[in-house]
Amino acid sequence: MKVRALIRGQRVHGVGYRNHLFSEADSLCMDGFSARNLRENGLQLVEVLFEGDDRQVSSFMAFIRSSWPKAAEVSEISFEEYDGRVEKLTRFAIRFQAIQLSKGVESILRIEAKQDQMLEKQDRMLEKQDLMLEKQDRMLEKQDAMLEKQDRMLEKQDQMLGKQDLMLEKQDETVEELRGVRSDLKEHMEKRFARIEGEIVEIKRAIRELGGSCI
C-alpha cells in the first residue's frame, strides 16, 4: 500500500516533525518513506509518502493521527492513496537521515530561540515606547487643560475689561451731563441776577421820581 499524508498547521516546520516521523517509520520497518516541508495558503504543510503492508500502513497512520512533536501546532491531517514513487530507504539510511535532520532541527531551534529572544527584546522596547507615548499623551492632555483654563481666564478678563470700558463710558457721559447742567444753571442764574439788578434799578428810579430817597 502507498499512502500520501498531508499534515497542516500554524507550526509544523522547524519543530522536528520529519525526524519524529522517520523514527516511527524506522521502528515499523516501512518499505518506503519520504517527507518534505511545503506551504499552502499561508499554512505550513508536511507531505509524507510511505509504503508498506496493511499492518505497517495502519499502524503508521494511527501514529500520525495521534502523535506529533510538543512544539507543533497541527490543525488538519488527511490521507489519500498514492500511485507515485516512494523512496526505498534502508534502516541505516533512515537513521542517518534522521540524525542529519536532528542536527538540522537543533540548529533551526537554536536560530528560532535567538529569534524569539530578539522578538522578546523588541516587544519590551515597544512596550517601553508605548509607555513613553502614553506619558507624553497625558502630559499633552494636561497642557491642553491648562491652556483651556488660561483661555477661560483671558475670556473673563476680556469681559471684565469690557464692563470696565462701559462703566468709564457711562461715567464720561455723566460728567458731560453734569457739565452741561452746570453750564445751563450758571447761564440761568446770570440772567436771573441781571434781571433782578435791572428791576432794582427801576425801583430806585421810581422812588426818586416820587420824591423819596433811596439808599
mmCIF file of C-alpha atoms in Angstrom, residues 10-151:
data_model
loop_
_atom_site.group_PDB
_atom_site.id
_atom_site.type_symbol
_atom_site.label_atom_id
_atom_site.label_comp_id
_atom_site.label_asym_id
_atom_site.label_seq_id
_atom_site.Cartn_x
_atom_site.Cartn_y
_atom_site.Cartn_z
ATOM 1 C CA GLN A 10 0.418 27.021 12.007
ATOM 2 C CA ARG A 11 3.616 25.415 13.270
ATOM 3 C CA VAL A 12 4.754 22.123 11.749
ATOM 4 C CA HIS A 13 8.108 23.302 10.328
ATOM 5 C CA GLY A 14 11.246 23.585 12.398
ATOM 6 C CA VAL A 15 9.901 21.514 15.301
ATOM 7 C CA GLY A 16 11.484 18.132 14.452
ATOM 8 C CA TYR A 17 8.361 16.791 12.789
ATOM 9 C CA ARG A 18 10.108 14.839 9.998
ATOM 10 C CA ASN A 19 12.601 13.354 12.452
ATOM 11 C CA HIS A 20 9.652 12.346 14.636
ATOM 12 C CA LEU A 21 8.030 10.559 11.686
ATOM 13 C CA PHE A 22 11.275 8.986 10.474
ATOM 14 C CA SER A 23 11.842 7.389 13.869
ATOM 15 C CA GLU A 24 8.417 5.728 13.841
ATOM 16 C CA ALA A 25 8.772 4.626 10.219
ATOM 17 C CA ASP A 26 12.128 3.079 11.148
ATOM 18 C CA SER A 27 10.623 1.231 14.118
ATOM 19 C CA LEU A 28 7.817 -0.159 11.910
ATOM 20 C CA CYS A 29 10.323 -1.178 9.194
ATOM 21 C CA MET A 30 8.364 0.617 6.488
ATOM 22 C CA ASP A 31 9.239 -0.397 2.924
ATOM 23 C CA GLY A 32 9.398 3.203 1.727
ATOM 24 C CA PHE A 33 9.286 6.642 3.296
ATOM 25 C CA SER A 34 9.891 10.308 2.429
ATOM 26 C CA ALA A 35 8.813 13.625 3.932
ATOM 27 C CA ARG A 36 9.181 17.234 2.908
ATOM 28 C CA ASN A 37 8.067 20.671 4.106
ATOM 29 C CA LEU A 38 5.670 22.694 1.928
ATOM 30 C CA ARG A 39 3.437 25.764 2.257
ATOM 31 C CA GLU A 40 -0.202 26.116 1.300
ATOM 32 C CA ASN A 41 -2.340 29.286 1.612
ATOM 33 C CA GLY A 42 -0.228 30.703 4.416
ATOM 34 C CA LEU A 43 -0.206 27.421 6.373
ATOM 35 C CA GLN A 44 2.812 25.207 6.936
ATOM 36 C CA LEU A 45 2.475 21.733 5.434
ATOM 37 C CA VAL A 46 4.355 18.446 5.837
ATOM 38 C CA GLU A 47 3.903 15.964 2.992
ATOM 39 C CA VAL A 48 4.619 12.340 3.981
ATOM 40 C CA LEU A 49 4.820 9.464 1.475
ATOM 41 C CA PHE A 50 5.045 5.950 2.904
ATOM 42 C CA GLU A 51 4.734 2.357 1.680
ATOM 43 C CA GLY A 52 4.239 -0.948 3.491
ATOM 44 C CA ASP A 53 1.877 -3.805 4.169
ATOM 45 C CA ASP A 54 -1.584 -3.323 5.656
ATOM 46 C CA ARG A 55 -0.327 -3.644 9.224
ATOM 47 C CA GLN A 56 2.552 -1.212 8.756
ATOM 48 C CA VAL A 57 0.413 1.362 6.970
ATOM 49 C CA SER A 58 -2.450 1.150 9.505
ATOM 50 C CA SER A 59 -0.049 1.483 12.436
ATOM 51 C CA PHE A 60 1.772 4.404 10.880
ATOM 52 C CA MET A 61 -1.480 6.207 10.006
ATOM 53 C CA ALA A 62 -2.642 5.770 13.623
ATOM 54 C CA PHE A 63 0.691 7.187 14.801
ATOM 55 C CA ILE A 64 0.403 10.220 12.510
ATOM 56 C CA ARG A 65 -3.133 10.911 13.778
ATOM 57 C CA SER A 66 -2.230 10.693 17.460
ATOM 58 C CA SER A 67 1.376 11.821 17.863
ATOM 59 C CA TRP A 68 3.393 14.898 16.943
ATOM 60 C CA PRO A 69 6.197 16.980 18.499
ATOM 61 C CA LYS A 70 5.289 19.073 21.566
ATOM 62 C CA ALA A 71 6.135 22.354 19.822
ATOM 63 C CA ALA A 72 3.971 21.535 16.799
ATOM 64 C CA GLU A 73 0.563 23.148 16.187
ATOM 65 C CA VAL A 74 -1.488 20.850 13.938
ATOM 66 C CA SER A 75 -4.843 21.904 12.515
ATOM 67 C CA GLU A 76 -5.590 19.152 9.962
ATOM 68 C CA ILE A 77 -4.343 15.709 8.891
ATOM 69 C CA SER A 78 -5.532 13.987 5.726
ATOM 70 C CA PHE A 79 -4.671 10.736 3.912
ATOM 71 C CA GLU A 80 -5.070 9.566 0.325
ATOM 72 C CA GLU A 81 -3.932 6.663 -1.813
ATOM 73 C CA TYR A 82 -0.750 7.366 -3.747
ATOM 74 C CA ASP A 83 0.299 5.893 -7.088
ATOM 75 C CA GLY A 84 3.674 7.608 -7.435
ATOM 76 C CA ARG A 85 7.150 6.553 -6.496
ATOM 77 C CA VAL A 86 8.042 6.239 -2.812
ATOM 78 C CA GLU A 87 11.723 6.213 -1.938
ATOM 79 C CA LYS A 88 13.040 2.893 -0.685
ATOM 80 C CA LEU A 89 15.025 3.635 2.442
ATOM 81 C CA THR A 90 17.104 1.130 4.348
ATOM 82 C CA ARG A 91 17.124 1.172 8.118
ATOM 83 C CA PHE A 92 20.633 2.629 8.032
ATOM 84 C CA ALA A 93 19.655 5.327 5.552
ATOM 85 C CA ILE A 94 16.644 6.231 7.655
ATOM 86 C CA ARG A 95 18.738 6.505 10.805
ATOM 87 C CA PHE A 96 21.403 8.513 9.013
ATOM 88 C CA GLN A 97 18.852 10.905 7.561
ATOM 89 C CA ALA A 98 17.139 11.148 10.951
ATOM 90 C CA ILE A 99 20.449 12.107 12.558
ATOM 91 C CA GLN A 100 21.028 14.739 9.877
ATOM 92 C CA LEU A 101 17.531 16.051 10.398
ATOM 93 C CA SER A 102 18.042 16.059 14.162
ATOM 94 C CA LYS A 103 21.153 18.181 13.794
ATOM 95 C CA GLY A 104 19.346 20.457 11.368
ATOM 96 C CA VAL A 105 16.419 20.739 13.760
ATOM 97 C CA GLU A 106 18.743 21.591 16.642
ATOM 98 C CA SER A 107 20.340 24.293 14.523
ATOM 99 C CA ILE A 108 16.932 25.622 13.486
ATOM 100 C CA LEU A 109 15.716 25.550 17.084
ATOM 101 C CA ARG A 110 18.787 27.497 18.218
ATOM 102 C CA ILE A 111 18.168 30.048 15.499
ATOM 103 C CA GLU A 112 14.486 30.235 16.449
ATOM 104 C CA ALA A 113 15.426 30.588 20.133
ATOM 105 C CA LYS A 114 17.678 33.526 19.286
ATOM 106 C CA GLN A 115 14.954 34.954 17.091
ATOM 107 C CA ASP A 116 12.470 34.575 19.960
ATOM 108 C CA GLN A 117 14.883 36.382 22.290
ATOM 109 C CA MET A 118 15.250 39.197 19.783
ATOM 110 C CA LEU A 119 11.481 39.381 19.391
ATOM 111 C CA GLU A 120 11.058 39.490 23.185
ATOM 112 C CA LYS A 121 13.558 42.347 23.402
ATOM 113 C CA GLN A 122 11.759 44.109 20.580
ATOM 114 C CA ASP A 123 8.444 43.601 22.389
ATOM 115 C CA ARG A 124 9.912 45.068 25.589
ATOM 116 C CA MET A 125 11.259 48.028 23.659
ATOM 117 C CA LEU A 126 7.864 48.537 22.032
ATOM 118 C CA GLU A 127 6.177 48.316 25.449
ATOM 119 C CA LYS A 128 8.551 50.962 26.820
ATOM 120 C CA GLN A 129 7.887 53.102 23.758
ATOM 121 C CA ASP A 130 4.145 52.701 24.315
ATOM 122 C CA LEU A 131 4.548 53.730 27.964
ATOM 123 C CA MET A 132 6.549 56.799 26.928
ATOM 124 C CA LEU A 133 3.901 57.709 24.361
ATOM 125 C CA GLU A 134 1.168 57.276 26.985
ATOM 126 C CA LYS A 135 3.043 59.572 29.379
ATOM 127 C CA GLN A 136 3.541 62.072 26.569
ATOM 128 C CA ASP A 137 -0.182 61.901 25.758
ATOM 129 C CA ARG A 138 -1.059 62.508 29.425
ATOM 130 C CA MET A 139 1.323 65.475 29.551
ATOM 131 C CA LEU A 140 -0.224 66.897 26.383
ATOM 132 C CA GLU A 141 -3.696 66.409 27.844
ATOM 133 C CA LYS A 142 -2.667 68.279 30.996
ATOM 134 C CA GLN A 143 -1.112 71.007 28.875
ATOM 135 C CA ASP A 144 -4.326 71.285 26.844
ATOM 136 C CA ALA A 145 -6.353 71.506 30.064
ATOM 137 C CA MET A 146 -4.088 74.283 31.366
ATOM 138 C CA LEU A 147 -4.378 76.173 28.076
ATOM 139 C CA GLU A 148 -8.165 75.828 28.193
ATOM 140 C CA LYS A 149 -8.207 77.248 31.736
ATOM 141 C CA GLN A 150 -5.924 80.063 30.611
ATOM 142 C CA ASP A 151 -8.258 80.794 27.691
#
